[in-house]
Short mmCIF file of C-alpha atoms in Angstrom, two decimals:
data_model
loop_
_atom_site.label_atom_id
_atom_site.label_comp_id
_atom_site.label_asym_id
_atom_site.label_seq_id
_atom_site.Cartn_x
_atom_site.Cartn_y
_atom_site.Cartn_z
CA UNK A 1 0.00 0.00 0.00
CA UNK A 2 0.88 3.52 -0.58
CA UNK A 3 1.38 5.96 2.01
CA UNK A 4 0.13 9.19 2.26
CA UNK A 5 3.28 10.95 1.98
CA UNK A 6 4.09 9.44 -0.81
CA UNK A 7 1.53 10.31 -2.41
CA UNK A 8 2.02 14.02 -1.72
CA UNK A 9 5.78 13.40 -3.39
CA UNK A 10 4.36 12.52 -6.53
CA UNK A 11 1.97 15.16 -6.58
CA UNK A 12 4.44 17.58 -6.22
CA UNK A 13 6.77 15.96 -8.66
CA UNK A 14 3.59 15.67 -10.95
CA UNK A 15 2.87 20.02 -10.47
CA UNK A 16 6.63 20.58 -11.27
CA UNK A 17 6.50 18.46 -14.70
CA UNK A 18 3.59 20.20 -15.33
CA UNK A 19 5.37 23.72 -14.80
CA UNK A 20 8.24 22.65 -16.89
CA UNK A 21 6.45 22.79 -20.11
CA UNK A 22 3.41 24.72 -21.50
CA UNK A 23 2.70 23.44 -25.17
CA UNK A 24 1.43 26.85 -26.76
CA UNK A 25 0.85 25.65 -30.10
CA UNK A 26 -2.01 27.96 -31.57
CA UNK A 27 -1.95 26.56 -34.84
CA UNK A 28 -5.30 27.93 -36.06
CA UNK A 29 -4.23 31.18 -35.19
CA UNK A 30 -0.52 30.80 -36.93
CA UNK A 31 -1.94 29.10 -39.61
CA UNK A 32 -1.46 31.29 -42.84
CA UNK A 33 -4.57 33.17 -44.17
CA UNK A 34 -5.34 31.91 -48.20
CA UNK A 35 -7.10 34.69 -50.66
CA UNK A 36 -10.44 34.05 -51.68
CA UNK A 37 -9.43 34.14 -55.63
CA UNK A 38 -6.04 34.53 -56.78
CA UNK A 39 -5.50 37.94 -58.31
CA UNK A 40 -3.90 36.19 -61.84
CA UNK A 41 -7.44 34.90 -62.85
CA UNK A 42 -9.95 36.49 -65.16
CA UNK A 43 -13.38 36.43 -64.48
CA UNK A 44 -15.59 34.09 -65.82
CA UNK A 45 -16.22 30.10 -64.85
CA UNK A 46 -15.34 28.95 -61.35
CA UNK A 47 -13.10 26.47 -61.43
CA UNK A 48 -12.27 23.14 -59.09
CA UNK A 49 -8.96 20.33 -59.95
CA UNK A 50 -7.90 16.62 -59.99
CA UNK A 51 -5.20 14.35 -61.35
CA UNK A 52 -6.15 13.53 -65.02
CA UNK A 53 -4.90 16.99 -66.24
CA UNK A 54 -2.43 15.24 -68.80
CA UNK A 55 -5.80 14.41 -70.77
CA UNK A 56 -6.31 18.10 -71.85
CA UNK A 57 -3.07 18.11 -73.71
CA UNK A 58 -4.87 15.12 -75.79
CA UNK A 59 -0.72 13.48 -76.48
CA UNK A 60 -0.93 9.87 -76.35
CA UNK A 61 2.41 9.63 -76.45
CA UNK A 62 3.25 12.09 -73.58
CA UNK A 63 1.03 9.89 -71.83
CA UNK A 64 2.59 6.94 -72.51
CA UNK A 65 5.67 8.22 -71.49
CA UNK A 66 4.47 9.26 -68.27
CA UNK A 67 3.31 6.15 -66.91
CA UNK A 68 6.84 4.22 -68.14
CA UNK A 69 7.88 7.03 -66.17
CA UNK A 70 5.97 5.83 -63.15
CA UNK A 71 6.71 2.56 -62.93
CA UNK A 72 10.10 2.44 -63.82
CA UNK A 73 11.75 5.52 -62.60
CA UNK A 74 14.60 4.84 -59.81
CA UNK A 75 14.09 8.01 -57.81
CA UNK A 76 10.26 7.16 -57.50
CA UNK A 77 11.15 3.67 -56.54
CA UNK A 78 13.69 5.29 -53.46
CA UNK A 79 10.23 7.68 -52.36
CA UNK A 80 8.19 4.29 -52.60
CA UNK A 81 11.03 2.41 -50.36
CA UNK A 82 10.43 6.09 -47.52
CA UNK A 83 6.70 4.87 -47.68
CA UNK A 84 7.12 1.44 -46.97
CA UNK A 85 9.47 2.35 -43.96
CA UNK A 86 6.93 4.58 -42.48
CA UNK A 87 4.51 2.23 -42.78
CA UNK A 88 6.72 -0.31 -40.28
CA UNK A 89 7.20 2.60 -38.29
CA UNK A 90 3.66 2.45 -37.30
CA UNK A 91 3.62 -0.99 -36.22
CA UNK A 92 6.39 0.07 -33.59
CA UNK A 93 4.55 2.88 -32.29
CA UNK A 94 1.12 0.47 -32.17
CA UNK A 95 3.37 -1.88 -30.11
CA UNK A 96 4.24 0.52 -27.54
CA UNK A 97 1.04 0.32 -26.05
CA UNK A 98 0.72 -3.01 -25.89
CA UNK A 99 1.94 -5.39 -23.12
CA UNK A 100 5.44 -7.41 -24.06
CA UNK A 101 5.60 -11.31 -23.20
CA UNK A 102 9.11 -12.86 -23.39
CA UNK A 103 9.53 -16.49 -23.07
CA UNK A 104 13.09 -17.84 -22.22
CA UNK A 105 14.25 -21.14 -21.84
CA UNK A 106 17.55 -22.40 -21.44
CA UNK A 107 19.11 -26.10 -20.71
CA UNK A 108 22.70 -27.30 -20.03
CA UNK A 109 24.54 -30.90 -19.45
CA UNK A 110 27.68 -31.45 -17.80
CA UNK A 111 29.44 -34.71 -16.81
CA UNK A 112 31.79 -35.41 -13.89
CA UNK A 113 34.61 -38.55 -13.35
CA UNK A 114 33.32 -40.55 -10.21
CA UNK A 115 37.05 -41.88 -9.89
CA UNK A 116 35.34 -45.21 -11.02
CA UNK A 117 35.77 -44.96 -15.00
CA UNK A 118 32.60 -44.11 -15.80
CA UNK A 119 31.01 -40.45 -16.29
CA UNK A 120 27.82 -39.24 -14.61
CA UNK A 121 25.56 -37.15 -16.47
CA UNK A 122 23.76 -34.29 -14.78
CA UNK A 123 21.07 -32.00 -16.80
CA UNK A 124 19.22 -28.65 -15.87
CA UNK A 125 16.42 -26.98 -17.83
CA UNK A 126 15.02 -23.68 -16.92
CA UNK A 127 11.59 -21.87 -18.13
CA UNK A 128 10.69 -18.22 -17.82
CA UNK A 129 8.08 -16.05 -19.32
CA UNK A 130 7.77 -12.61 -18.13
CA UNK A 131 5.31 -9.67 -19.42
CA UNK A 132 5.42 -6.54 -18.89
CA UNK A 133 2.84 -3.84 -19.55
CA UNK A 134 3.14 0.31 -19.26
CA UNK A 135 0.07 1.55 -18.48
CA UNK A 136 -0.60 4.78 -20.50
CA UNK A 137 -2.44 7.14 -17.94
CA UNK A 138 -1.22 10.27 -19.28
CA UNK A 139 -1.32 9.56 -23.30
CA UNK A 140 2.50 9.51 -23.85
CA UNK A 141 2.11 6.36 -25.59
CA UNK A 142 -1.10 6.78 -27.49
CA UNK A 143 1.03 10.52 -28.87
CA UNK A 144 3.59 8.29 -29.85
CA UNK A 145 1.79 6.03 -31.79
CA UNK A 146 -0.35 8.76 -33.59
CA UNK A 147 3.29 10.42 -34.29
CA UNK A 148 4.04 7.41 -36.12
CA UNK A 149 0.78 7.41 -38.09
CA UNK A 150 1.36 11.20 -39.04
CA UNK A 151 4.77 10.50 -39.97
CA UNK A 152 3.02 7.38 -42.59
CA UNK A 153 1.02 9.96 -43.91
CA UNK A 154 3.51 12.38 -44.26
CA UNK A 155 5.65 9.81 -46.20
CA UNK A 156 2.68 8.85 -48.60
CA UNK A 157 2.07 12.11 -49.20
CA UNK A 158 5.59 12.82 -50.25
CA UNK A 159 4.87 9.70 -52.55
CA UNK A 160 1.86 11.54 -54.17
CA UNK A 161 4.43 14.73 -54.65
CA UNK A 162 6.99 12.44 -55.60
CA UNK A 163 4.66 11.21 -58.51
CA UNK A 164 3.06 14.10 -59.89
CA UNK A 165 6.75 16.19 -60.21
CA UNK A 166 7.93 12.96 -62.02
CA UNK A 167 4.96 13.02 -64.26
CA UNK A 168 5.38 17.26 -64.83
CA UNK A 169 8.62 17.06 -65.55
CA UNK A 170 8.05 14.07 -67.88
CA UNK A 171 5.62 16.36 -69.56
CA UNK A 172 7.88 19.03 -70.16
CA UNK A 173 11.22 16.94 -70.79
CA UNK A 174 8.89 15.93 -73.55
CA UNK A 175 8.00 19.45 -74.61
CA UNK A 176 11.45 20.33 -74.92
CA UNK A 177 12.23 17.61 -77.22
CA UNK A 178 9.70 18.61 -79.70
CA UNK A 179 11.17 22.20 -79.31
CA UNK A 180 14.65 20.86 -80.38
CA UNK A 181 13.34 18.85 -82.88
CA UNK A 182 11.70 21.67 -84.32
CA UNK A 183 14.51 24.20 -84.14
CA UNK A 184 16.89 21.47 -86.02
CA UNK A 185 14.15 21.27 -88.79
CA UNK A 186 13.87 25.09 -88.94
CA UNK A 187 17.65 25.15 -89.02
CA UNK A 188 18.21 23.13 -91.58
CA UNK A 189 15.55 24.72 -93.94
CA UNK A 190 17.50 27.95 -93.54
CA UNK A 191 20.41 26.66 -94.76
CA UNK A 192 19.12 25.31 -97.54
CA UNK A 193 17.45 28.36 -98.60
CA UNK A 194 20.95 30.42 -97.91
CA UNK A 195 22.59 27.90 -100.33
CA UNK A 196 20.01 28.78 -102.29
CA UNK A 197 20.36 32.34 -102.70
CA UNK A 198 24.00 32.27 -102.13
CA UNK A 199 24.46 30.34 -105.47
CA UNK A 200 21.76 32.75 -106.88
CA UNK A 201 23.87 35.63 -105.90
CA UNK A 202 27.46 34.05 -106.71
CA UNK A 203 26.06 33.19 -110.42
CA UNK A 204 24.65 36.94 -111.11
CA UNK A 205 27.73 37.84 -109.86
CA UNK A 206 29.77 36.11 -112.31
CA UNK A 207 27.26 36.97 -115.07
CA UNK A 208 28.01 40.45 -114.15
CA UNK A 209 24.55 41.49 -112.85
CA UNK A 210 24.86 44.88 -111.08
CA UNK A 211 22.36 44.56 -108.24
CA UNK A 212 24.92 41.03 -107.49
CA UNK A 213 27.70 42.95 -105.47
CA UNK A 214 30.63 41.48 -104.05
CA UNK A 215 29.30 42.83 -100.43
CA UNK A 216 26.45 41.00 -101.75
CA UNK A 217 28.44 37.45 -102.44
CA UNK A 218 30.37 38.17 -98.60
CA UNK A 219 27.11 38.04 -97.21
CA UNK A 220 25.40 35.29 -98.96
CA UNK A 221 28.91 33.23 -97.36
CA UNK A 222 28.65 34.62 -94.10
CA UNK A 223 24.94 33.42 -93.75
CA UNK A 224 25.75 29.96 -95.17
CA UNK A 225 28.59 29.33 -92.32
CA UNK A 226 26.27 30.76 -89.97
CA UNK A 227 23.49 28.34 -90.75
CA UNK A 228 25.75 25.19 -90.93
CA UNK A 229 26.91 25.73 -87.38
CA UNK A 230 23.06 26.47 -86.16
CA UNK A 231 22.47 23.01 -87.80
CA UNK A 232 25.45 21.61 -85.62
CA UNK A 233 24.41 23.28 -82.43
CA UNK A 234 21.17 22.24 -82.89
CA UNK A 235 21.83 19.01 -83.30
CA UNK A 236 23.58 18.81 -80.38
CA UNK A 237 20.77 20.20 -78.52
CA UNK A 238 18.61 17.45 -79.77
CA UNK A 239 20.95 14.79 -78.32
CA UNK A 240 21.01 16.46 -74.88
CA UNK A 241 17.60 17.49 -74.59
CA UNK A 242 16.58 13.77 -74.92
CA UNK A 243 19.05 12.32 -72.61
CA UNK A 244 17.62 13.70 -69.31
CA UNK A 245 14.08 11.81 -70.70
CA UNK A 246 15.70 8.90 -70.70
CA UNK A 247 17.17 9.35 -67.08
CA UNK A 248 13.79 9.88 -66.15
CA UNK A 249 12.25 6.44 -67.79
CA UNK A 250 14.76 4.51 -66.40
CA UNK A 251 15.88 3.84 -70.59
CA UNK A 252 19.18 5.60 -70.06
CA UNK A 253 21.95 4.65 -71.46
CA UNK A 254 19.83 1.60 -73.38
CA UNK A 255 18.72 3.19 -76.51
CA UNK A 256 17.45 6.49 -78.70
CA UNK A 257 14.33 8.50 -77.73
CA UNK A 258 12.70 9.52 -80.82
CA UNK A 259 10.12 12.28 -80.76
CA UNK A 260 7.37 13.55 -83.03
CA UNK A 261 7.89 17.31 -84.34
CA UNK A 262 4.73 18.21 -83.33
CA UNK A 263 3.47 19.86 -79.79
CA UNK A 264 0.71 18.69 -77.36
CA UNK A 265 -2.60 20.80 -77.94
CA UNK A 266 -2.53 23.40 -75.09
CA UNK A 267 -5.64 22.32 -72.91
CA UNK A 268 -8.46 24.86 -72.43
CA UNK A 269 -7.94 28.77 -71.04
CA UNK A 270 -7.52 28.58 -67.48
CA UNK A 271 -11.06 28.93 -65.54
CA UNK A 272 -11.55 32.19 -64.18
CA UNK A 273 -11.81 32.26 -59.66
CA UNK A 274 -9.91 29.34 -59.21
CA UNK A 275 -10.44 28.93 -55.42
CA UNK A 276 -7.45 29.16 -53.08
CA UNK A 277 -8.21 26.45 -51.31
CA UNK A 278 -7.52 24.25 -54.32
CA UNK A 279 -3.95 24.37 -52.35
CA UNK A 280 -4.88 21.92 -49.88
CA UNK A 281 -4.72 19.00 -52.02
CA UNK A 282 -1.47 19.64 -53.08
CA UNK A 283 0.78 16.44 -51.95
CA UNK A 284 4.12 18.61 -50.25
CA UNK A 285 1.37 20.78 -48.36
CA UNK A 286 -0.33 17.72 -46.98
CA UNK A 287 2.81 16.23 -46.17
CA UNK A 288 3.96 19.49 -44.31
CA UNK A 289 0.98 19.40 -42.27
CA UNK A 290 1.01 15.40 -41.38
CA UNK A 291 4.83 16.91 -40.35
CA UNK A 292 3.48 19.50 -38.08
CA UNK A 293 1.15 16.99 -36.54
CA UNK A 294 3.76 14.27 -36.02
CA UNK A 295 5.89 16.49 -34.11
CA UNK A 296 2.95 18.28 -32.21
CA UNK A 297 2.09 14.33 -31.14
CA UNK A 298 5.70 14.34 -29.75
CA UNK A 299 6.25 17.65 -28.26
CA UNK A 300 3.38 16.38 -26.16
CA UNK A 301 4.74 12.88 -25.49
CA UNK A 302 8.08 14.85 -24.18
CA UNK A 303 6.32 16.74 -21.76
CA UNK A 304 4.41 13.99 -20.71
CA UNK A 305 7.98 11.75 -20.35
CA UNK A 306 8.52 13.83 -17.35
CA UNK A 307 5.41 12.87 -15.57
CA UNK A 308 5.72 9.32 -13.12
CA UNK A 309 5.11 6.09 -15.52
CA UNK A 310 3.03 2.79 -14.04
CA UNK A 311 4.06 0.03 -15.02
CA UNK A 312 2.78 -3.64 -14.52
CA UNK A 313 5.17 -6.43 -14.34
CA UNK A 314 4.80 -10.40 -14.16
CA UNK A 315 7.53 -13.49 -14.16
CA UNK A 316 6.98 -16.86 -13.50
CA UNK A 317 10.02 -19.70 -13.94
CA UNK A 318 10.62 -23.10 -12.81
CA UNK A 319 13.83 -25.44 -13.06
CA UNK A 320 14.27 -28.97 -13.15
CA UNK A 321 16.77 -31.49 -14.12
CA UNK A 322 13.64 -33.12 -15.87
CA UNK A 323 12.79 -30.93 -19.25
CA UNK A 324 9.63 -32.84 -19.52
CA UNK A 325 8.83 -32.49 -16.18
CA UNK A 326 8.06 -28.61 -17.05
CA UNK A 327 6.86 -29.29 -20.45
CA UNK A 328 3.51 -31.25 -18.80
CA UNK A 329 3.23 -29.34 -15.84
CA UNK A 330 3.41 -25.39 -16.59
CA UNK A 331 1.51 -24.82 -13.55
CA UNK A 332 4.54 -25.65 -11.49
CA UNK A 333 6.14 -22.73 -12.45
CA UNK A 334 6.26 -19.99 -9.95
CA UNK A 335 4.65 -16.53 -10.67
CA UNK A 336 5.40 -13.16 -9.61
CA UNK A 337 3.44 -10.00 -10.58
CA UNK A 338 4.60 -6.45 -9.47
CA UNK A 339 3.12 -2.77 -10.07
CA UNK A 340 5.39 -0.10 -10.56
CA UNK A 341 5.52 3.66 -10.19
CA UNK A 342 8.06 5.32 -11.40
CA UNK A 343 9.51 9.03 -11.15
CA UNK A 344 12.77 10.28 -12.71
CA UNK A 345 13.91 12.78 -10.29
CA UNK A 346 17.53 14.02 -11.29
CA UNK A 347 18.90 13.12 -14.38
CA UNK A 348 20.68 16.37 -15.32
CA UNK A 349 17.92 18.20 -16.99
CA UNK A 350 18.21 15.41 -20.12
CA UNK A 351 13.79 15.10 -19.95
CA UNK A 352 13.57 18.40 -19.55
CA UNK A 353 15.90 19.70 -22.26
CA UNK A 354 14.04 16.62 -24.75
CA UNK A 355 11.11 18.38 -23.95
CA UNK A 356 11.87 22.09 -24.96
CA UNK A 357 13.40 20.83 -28.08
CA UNK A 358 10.73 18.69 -29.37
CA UNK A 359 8.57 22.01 -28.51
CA UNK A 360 11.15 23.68 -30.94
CA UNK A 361 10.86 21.07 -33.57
CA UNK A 362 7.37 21.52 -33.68
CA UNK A 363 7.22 25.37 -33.77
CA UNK A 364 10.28 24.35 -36.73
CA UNK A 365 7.22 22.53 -38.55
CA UNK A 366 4.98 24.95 -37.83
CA UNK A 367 6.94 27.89 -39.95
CA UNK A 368 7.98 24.94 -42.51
CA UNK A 369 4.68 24.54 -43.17
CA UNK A 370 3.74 28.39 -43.19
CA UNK A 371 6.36 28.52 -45.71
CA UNK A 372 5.05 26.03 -48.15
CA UNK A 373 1.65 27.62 -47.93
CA UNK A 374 3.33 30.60 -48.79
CA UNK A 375 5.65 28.95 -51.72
CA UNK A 376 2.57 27.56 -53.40
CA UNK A 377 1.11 30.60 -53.33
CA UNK A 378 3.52 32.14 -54.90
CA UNK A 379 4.25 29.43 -57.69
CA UNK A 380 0.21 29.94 -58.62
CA UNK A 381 0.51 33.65 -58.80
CA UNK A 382 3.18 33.25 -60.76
CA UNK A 383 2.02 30.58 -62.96
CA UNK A 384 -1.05 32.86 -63.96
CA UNK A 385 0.53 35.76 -64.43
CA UNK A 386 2.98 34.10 -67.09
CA UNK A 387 -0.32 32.79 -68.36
CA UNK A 388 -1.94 35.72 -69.40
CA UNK A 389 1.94 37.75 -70.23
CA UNK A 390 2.40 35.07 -72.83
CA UNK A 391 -0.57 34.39 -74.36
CA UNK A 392 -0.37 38.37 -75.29
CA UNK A 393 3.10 37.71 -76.34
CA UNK A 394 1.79 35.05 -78.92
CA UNK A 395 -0.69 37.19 -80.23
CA UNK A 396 1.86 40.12 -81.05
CA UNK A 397 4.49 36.90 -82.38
CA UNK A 398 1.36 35.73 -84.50
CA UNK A 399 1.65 39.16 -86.13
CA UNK A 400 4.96 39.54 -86.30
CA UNK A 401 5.45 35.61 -88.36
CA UNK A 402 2.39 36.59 -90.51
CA UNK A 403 4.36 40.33 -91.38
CA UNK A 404 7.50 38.29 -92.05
CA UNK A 405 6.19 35.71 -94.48
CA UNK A 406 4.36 38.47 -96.22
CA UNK A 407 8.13 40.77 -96.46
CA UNK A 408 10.22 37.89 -97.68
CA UNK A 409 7.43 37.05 -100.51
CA UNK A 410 7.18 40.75 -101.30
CA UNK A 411 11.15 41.08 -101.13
CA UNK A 412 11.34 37.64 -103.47
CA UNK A 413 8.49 39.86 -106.19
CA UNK A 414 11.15 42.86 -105.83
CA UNK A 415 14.19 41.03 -106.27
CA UNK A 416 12.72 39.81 -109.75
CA UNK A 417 11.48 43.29 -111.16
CA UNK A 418 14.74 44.37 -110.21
CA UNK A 419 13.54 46.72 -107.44
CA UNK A 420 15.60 46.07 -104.98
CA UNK A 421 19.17 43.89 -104.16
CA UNK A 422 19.71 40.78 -102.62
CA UNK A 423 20.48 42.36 -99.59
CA UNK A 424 17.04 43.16 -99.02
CA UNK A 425 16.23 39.40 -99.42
CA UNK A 426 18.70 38.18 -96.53
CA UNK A 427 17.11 40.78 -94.24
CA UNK A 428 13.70 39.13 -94.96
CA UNK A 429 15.01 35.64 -94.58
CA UNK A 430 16.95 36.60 -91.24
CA UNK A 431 13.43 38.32 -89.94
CA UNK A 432 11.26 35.50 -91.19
CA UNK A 433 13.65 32.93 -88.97
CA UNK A 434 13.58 35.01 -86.28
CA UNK A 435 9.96 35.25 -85.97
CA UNK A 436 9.75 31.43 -86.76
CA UNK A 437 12.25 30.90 -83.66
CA UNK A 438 10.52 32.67 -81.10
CA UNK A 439 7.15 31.34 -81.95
CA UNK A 440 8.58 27.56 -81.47
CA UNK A 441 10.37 29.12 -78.15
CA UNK A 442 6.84 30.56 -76.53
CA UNK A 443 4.75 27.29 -77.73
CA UNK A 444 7.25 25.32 -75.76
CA UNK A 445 7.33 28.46 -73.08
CA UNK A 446 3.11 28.03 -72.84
CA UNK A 447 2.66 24.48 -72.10
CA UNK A 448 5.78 24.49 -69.44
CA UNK A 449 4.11 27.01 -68.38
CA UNK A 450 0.97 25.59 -68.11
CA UNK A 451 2.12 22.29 -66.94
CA UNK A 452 3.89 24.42 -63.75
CA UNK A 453 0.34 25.70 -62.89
CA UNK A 454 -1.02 22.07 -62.73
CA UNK A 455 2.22 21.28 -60.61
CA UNK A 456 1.22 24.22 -58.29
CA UNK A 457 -2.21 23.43 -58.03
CA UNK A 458 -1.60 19.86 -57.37
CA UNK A 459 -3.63 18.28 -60.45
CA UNK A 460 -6.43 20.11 -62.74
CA UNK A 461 -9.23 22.58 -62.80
CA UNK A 462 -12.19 20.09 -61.85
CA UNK A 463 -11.63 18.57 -58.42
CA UNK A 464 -11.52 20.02 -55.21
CA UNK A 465 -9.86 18.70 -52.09
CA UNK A 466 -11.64 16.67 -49.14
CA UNK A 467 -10.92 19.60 -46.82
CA UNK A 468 -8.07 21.80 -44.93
CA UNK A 469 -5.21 19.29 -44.20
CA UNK A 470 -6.27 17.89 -40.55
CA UNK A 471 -3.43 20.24 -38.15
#
């Protein structure tokens, strides 16, 4: 039985553990605040998200890619490997709070000379099975175990964000592909239209044509080197642009990628008043708040580590020179049970100190996660902004390739009636391929672009999330 007085120790112990440690965690109130509608969107539909946003870009291929992507990429296999140690984890921290039985048995022979000849024989066997059980009055165990669970869905969640960044930058791997693809083919038509007019221009030259100059002939060689070694470079940019790709579909170094030379369709204008809350699906922010919970779970267990444990106990064991003898009879072996209460009084501040910084690593979560809210943010803002910046750049590019096509036919009409000299029809040609580059460059530059803003939203414009991540 326990006295009175000890009683009024523990109680006093129990008030000073208490004191040690206040958990102020206000996360609803540090919790950052999300806009209604981000500013970047243009009135018109409301909008929601999910994950088959690859659909909209209607590219079997990039599909197909995708999920070869998925199931054989190395990095996504090392995320998958996280998950599957998490989800152990959680069998530990279940265990905790269950009682622990441990059978032992042991058994030895030895053999003396009786100063007679012969050797006698002795034998000893010995049985014990002991349990123990902590009894979890104050919820240190129970935090423990839900730490654990947090932690699994923290990791799975990371597996989700693991999976759609593989898939986006898949996506745009591909993109860039058909972008070098397309640049080589552009390249290589404006060389052979330089040789073209070069010889034009060397020939009238020769002939003695006066619009032919030999300024005129420098030229036409200067633009012919110049669009050889695009063709190189380009070329090169093919073979480099491909081989990250392969990295990513687990092909590399096995064999060629080949691409088509034309780009995905770019899905639908983004709906107007996408909601901010769209955010809470997204896979890192989920997996920043599971974080914050895991180590809210064990700032509490800390604090509650330097509160008294109880503990019950229980060993029974026999031993016998006769194995079977213990074998049949179990009930011959002798039992103990015990209760314990236990108190660490001094151990040089250790508990306390554990304490403090797991309330530090959870006010480290807390700001982790305030900062990821605040990154996604960001990365949507941004996202729409480039949106709407380039699709007014492709308008003004639109009129810019149109203008150019219509100058170099009108310089080529010229040229003939003897209106004007070659020069004039390099200038056209060097416009015209300009125009043509920067088109390919801001096709490519919309669908990254677009593929980003699926990345930030967490999948596409048509599901919404369950709800807030749980905090």
């Amino acid at each position: 039985m326990i006295r009175p007085s000890t009683l009024l120790v523990f109680a006093a112990l129990f008030l000073q553990a208490c004191s040690v440690l206040t958990m102020d965690r206000s996360i609803d109130e540090q919790k950052p605040e999300l806009p209604g509608k981000w500013a970047g969107s243009t009135k018109g539909n409301e909008g929601n998200t999910a994950t088959g946003w690859m659909a909209g870009f209607e590219d079997a291929k990039m599909q197909e890619l995708v999920h070869e992507a998925l199931k054989n990429n190395n990095n996504l296999k090392t995320v998958a490997a996280r998950l599957e140690i998490a989800k152990q984890g959680t069998i530990t921290g279940r265990s905790g709070r269950l009682p622990a039985i441990n059978l032992d048995a042991s058994g030895s022979r030895s053999g003396r000379d009786l100063f007679s000849g012969a050797a006698k024989y002795e034998s000893g066997y010995a049985l014990t099975l002991a349990a123990s059980w902590e009894i979890d009055l104050w919820g240190r165990l129970r935090d423990l175990d839900l730490a654990t669970r947090a932690d699994y869905e923290s990791a799975r969640a990371d597996y989700h964000a693991a999976r759609l960044s593989l898939a986006a930058n898949v996506a745009k791997a591909w993109c860039n592909i058909i972008t070098a693809r397309q640049r080589l083919e552009l390249a290589e038509q404006t060389l052979e239209s330089f040789v073209s007019n070069y010889r034009i221009t060397e020939r009238n030259y020769k002939a003695g044509d006066e619009t032919a100059t030999p300024l005129a002939v420098q030229f036409g060689r200067n633009n012919v080197a110049s669009a050889e070694r695009n063709v190189i470079e380009r070329k090169l940019a093919r073979d480099n642009t491909a081989r990250p790709l392969e990295v990513l579909l687990g092909r590399y170094p096995s064999g060629e990628l080949k691409s088509g030379n034309r780009f995905p369709k770019l899905p639908e204008t983004v709906p107007a008043g996408l909601p901010s809350e769209l955010l809470w699906r997204r896979p890192d922010i989920v997996a920043a708040a599971a974080s914050l919970q895991a180590s809210a779970r064990r700032a509490d267990a800390a604090r509650k580590n330097l509160l008294p444990s109880f503990s019950l106990t229980a060993r029974g064991s026999d031993a016998s020179g006769d194995l079977n003898r213990i074998l049949a009879n179990p009930e011959t072996i002798l039992w103990n049970a015990a209760s314990s209460l236990a108190q660490s009084l001094f151990r040089g501040g250790s508990l306390s100190a554990q304490a403090q910084r797991a309330l530090a690593q959870n006010k480290q979560a807390l700001h982790n996660f305030t900062s990821r809210v605040l990154e996604a943010l960001r990365e949507v803002e941004s996202a729409l902004a480039t949106e709407s910046s380039l699709a007014e750049q492709e308008r003004f590019i639109s009129i810019e390739l149109t203008q150019a096509k219509l100058a170099e036919a009108q310089a080529g009409r010229d040229y003939s009636e003897g209106l004007i000299g070659i020069l004039s029809i390099f200038e056209a040609q060097r416009r015209g391929v300009a125009a043509r580059n920067a088109m390919i460059t801001l096709r490519n530059q919309r669908l990254q672009n677009r593929i980003d803003l699926h990345l930030a939203l967490g999948g596409d414009f048509k599901s919404r999330p369950t709800g807030e991540p749980e905090l």
